[in-house]
Short mmCIF file of C-alpha atoms in Angstrom, two decimals:
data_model
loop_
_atom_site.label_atom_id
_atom_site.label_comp_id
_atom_site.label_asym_id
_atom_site.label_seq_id
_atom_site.Cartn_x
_atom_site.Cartn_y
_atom_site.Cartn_z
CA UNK A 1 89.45 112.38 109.60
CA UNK A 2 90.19 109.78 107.31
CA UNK A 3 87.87 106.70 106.98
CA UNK A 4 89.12 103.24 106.19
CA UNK A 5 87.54 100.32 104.76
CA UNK A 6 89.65 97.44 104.85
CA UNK A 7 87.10 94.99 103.68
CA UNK A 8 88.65 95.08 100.29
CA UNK A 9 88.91 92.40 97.39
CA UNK A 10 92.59 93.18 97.04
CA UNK A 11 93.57 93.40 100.91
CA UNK A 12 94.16 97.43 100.55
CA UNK A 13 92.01 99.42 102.77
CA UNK A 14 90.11 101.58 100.63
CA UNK A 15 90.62 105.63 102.16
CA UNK A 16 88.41 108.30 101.36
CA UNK A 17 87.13 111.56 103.54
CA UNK A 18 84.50 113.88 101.80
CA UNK A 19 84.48 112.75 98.46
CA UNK A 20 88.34 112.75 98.72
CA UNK A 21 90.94 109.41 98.56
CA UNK A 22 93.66 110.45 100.82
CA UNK A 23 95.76 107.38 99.83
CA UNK A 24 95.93 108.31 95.96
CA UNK A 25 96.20 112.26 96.53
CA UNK A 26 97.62 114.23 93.13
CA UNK A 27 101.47 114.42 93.35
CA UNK A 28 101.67 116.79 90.68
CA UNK A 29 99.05 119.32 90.83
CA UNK A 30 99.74 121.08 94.39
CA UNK A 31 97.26 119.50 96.29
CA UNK A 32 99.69 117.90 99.08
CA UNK A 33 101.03 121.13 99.51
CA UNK A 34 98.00 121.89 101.24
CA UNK A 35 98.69 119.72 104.48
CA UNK A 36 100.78 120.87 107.02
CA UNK A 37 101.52 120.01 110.37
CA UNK A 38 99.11 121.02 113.06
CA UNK A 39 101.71 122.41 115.17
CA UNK A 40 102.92 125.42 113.03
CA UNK A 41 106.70 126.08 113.46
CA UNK A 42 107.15 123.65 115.94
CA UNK A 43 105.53 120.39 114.09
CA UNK A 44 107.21 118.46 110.76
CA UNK A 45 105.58 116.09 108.30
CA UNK A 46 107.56 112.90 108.59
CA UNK A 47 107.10 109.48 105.77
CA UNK A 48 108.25 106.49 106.48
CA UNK A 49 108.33 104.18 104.05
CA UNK A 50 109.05 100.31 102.90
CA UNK A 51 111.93 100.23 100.48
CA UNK A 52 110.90 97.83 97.36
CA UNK A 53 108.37 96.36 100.03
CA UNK A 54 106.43 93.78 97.21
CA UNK A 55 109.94 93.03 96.66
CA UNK A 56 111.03 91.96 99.80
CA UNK A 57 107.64 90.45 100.76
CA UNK A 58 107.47 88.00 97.77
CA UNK A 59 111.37 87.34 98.50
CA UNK A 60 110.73 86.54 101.74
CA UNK A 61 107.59 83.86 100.79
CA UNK A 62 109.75 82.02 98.73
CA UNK A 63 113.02 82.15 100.93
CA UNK A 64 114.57 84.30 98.15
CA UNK A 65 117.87 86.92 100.04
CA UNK A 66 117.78 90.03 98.48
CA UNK A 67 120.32 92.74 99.57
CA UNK A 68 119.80 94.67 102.47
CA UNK A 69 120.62 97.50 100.10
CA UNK A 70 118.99 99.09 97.25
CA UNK A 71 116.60 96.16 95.41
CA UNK A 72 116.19 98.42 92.89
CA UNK A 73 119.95 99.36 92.13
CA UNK A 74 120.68 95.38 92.30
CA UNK A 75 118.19 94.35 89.44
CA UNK A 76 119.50 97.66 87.03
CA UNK A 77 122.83 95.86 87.71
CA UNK A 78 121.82 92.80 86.34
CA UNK A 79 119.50 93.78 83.41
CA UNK A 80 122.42 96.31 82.09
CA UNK A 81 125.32 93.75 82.93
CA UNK A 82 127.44 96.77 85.08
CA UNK A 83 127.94 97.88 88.83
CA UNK A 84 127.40 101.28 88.32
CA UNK A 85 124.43 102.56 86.22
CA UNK A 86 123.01 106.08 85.92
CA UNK A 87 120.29 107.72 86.88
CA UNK A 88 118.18 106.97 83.51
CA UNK A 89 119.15 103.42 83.82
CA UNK A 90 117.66 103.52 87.28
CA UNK A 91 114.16 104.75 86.50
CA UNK A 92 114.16 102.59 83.45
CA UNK A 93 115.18 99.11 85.48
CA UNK A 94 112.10 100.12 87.91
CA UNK A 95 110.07 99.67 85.13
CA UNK A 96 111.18 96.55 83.67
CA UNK A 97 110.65 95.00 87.30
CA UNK A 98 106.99 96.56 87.43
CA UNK A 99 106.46 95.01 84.16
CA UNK A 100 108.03 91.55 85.11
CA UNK A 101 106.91 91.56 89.01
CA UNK A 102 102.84 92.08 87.75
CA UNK A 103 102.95 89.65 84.24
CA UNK A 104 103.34 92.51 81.75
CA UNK A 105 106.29 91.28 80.16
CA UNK A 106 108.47 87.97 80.26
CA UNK A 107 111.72 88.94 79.80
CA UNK A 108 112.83 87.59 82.21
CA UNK A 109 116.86 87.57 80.45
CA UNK A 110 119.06 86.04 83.14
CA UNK A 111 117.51 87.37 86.04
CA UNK A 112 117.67 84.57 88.46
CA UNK A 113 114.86 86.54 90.82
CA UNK A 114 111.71 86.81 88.28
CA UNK A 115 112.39 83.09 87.21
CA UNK A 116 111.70 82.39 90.90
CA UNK A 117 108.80 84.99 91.23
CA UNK A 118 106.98 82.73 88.59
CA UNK A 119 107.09 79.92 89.76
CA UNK A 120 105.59 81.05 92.69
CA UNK A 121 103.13 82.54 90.78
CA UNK A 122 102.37 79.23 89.16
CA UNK A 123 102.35 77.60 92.40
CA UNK A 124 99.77 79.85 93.55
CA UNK A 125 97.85 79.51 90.65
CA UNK A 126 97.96 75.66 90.97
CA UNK A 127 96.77 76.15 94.75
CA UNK A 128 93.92 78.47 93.38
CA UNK A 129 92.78 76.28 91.08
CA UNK A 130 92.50 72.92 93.36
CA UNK A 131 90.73 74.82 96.27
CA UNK A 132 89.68 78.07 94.87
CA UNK A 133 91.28 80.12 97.33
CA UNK A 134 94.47 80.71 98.85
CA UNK A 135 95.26 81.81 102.26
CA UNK A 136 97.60 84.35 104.03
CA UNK A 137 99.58 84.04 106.59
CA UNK A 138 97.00 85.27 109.35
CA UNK A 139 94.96 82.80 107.53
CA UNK A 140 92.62 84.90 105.11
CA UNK A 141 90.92 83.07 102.41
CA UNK A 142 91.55 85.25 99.05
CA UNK A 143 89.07 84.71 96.51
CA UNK A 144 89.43 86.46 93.32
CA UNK A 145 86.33 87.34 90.18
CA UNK A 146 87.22 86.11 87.15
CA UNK A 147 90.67 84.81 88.40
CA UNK A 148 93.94 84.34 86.80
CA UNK A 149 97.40 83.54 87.67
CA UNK A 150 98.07 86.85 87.61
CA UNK A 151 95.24 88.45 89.36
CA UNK A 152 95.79 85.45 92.44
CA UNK A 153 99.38 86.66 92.43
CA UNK A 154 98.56 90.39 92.66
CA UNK A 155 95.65 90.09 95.55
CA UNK A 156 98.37 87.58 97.12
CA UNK A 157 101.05 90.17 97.09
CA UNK A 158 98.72 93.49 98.35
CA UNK A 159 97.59 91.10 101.13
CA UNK A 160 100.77 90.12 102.38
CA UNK A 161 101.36 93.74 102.15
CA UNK A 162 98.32 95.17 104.11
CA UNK A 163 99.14 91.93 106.91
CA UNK A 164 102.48 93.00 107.22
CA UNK A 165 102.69 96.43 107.32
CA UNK A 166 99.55 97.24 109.47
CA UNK A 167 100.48 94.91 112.28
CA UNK A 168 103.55 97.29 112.33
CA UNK A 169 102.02 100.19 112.03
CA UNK A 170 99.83 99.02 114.96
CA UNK A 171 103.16 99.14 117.26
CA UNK A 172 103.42 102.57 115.95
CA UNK A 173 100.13 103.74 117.07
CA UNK A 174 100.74 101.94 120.60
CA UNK A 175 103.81 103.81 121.23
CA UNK A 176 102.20 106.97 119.99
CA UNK A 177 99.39 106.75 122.05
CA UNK A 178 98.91 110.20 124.53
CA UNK A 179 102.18 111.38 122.72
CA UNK A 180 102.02 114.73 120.51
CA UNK A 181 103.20 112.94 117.36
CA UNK A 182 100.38 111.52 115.89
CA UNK A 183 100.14 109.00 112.69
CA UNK A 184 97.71 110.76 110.49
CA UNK A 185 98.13 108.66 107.27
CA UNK A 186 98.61 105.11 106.07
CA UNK A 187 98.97 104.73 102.57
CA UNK A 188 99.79 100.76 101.63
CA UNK A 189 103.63 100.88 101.93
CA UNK A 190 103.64 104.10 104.13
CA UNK A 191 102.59 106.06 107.31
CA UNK A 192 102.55 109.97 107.66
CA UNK A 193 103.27 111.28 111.30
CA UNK A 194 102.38 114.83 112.08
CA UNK A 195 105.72 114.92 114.61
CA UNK A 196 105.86 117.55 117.22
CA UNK A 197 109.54 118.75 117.16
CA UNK A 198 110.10 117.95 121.07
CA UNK A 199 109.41 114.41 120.38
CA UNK A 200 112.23 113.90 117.30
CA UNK A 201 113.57 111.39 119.78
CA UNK A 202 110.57 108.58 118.89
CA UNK A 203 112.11 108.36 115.30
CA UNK A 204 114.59 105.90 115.91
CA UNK A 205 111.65 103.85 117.37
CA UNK A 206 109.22 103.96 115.31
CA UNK A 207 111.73 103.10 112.40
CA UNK A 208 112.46 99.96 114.47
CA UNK A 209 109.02 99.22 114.77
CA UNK A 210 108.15 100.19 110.88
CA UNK A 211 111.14 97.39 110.34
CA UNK A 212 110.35 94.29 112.26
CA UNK A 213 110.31 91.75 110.33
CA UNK A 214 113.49 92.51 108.17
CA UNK A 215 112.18 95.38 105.94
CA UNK A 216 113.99 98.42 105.43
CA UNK A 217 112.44 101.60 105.28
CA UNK A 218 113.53 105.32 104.44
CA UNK A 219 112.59 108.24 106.28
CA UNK A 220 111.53 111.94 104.51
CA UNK A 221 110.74 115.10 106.16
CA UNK A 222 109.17 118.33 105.06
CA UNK A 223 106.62 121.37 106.21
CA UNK A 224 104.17 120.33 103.81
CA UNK A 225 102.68 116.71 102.12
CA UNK A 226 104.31 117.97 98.58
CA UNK A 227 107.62 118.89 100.05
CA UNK A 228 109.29 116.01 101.42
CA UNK A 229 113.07 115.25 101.25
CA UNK A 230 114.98 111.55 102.27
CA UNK A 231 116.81 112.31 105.26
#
């Protein structure tokens, strides 16, 4: 029942049903515990999702080859100077890269990556600044209020996002068109599927769909929204 609005500033469709946003539900209250599959014992919740997807995306524009592996683990590696690094080094490397990917910090250390991720970011700004816009790749204009080299970056980045992802998702929906399975919820870097159990065989597609374009994603499953484990 959800209603989208993708005539956004940033390039994220807005989501909301009854007062409710669907895309930014509570993940530590309960709430997603309360959706469930319509199909009782014989349905599953199933999440795909993109894998470090600004990441990738931002790689990708500037002809950047990241791993086909973990992004994440590969940056921890390089801001801690190790191979292996533990689970607290983990979370706290994600952070870092928020910080550096969206202009909150400049360290960038030896980090060949976020040295690249600026100048892009400078060459967008440049762009901005000459023709106040810049366009995507399907050819949207993106103007920004009060812009900044930051705040062109960050519309830049959730555009490429929405571009990319939806057209994929749209091969999703095709091939799930008169099935059982149904996609139920798109939320920037992921789609729910309410999957009836008799059509577990679609997974493999729809992960090859979800990944055209070179982006991994993983896969979780679970009886309820709060519940869901990586397969």
């Amino acid at each position: 029942y959800s209603e989208y609005n993708p005539y956004t500033a940033t390039g994220r469709p807005s989501n909301k049903y009854g007062g409710i946003n669907f895309a930014a539900l509570n993940k530590n209250d309960g709430t997603r515990q309360s959706f469930i599959s319509r199909y009782g014992e014989d349905g599953l919740l199933i999440q795909f999702d993109y894998e470090a997807f600004h990441l990738r995306l931002v790689a990708a524009q500037m002809g950047y080859k990241l791993p086909e592996t973990s992004v994440h683990t590969f940056l921890a590696q390089q801001y801690y100077g190790k191979e292996e690094v533990n689970p607290d080094e983990y979370e706290a490397s994600k952070a870092r890269t928020f910080s550096l990917m969206y202009g909150m910090s400049e360290d960038f250390g030896g980090v060949e990556f976020f040295h690249k991720v600026r100048q892009y970011s400078e060459q967008l700004w440049e762009i901005y600044r000459n023709v106040s816009s810049v366009k995507t790749k399907t050819g949207k204009r993106i103007t920004v209020d009060e812009p900044s080299a930051n705040k062109v970056f960050n519309y830049s980045v959730q555009w490429l996002e929405t571009e990319t992802a939806l057209q994929n998702v749209a091969k999703v929906c095709e091939l799930l068109d008169n099935k059982l399975t149904k996609p139920i919820l798109y939320t920037y870097d992921a789609i729910l599927l309410d999957l009836h159990r008799s059509e577990a065989a679609l997974l493999p597609r729809i992960k090859h769909l979800l990944e055209d374009g070179g982006y991994p994603t993983r896969m979780y499953k679970g009886k309820n929204y709060n519940e869901l484990e990586m397969v």
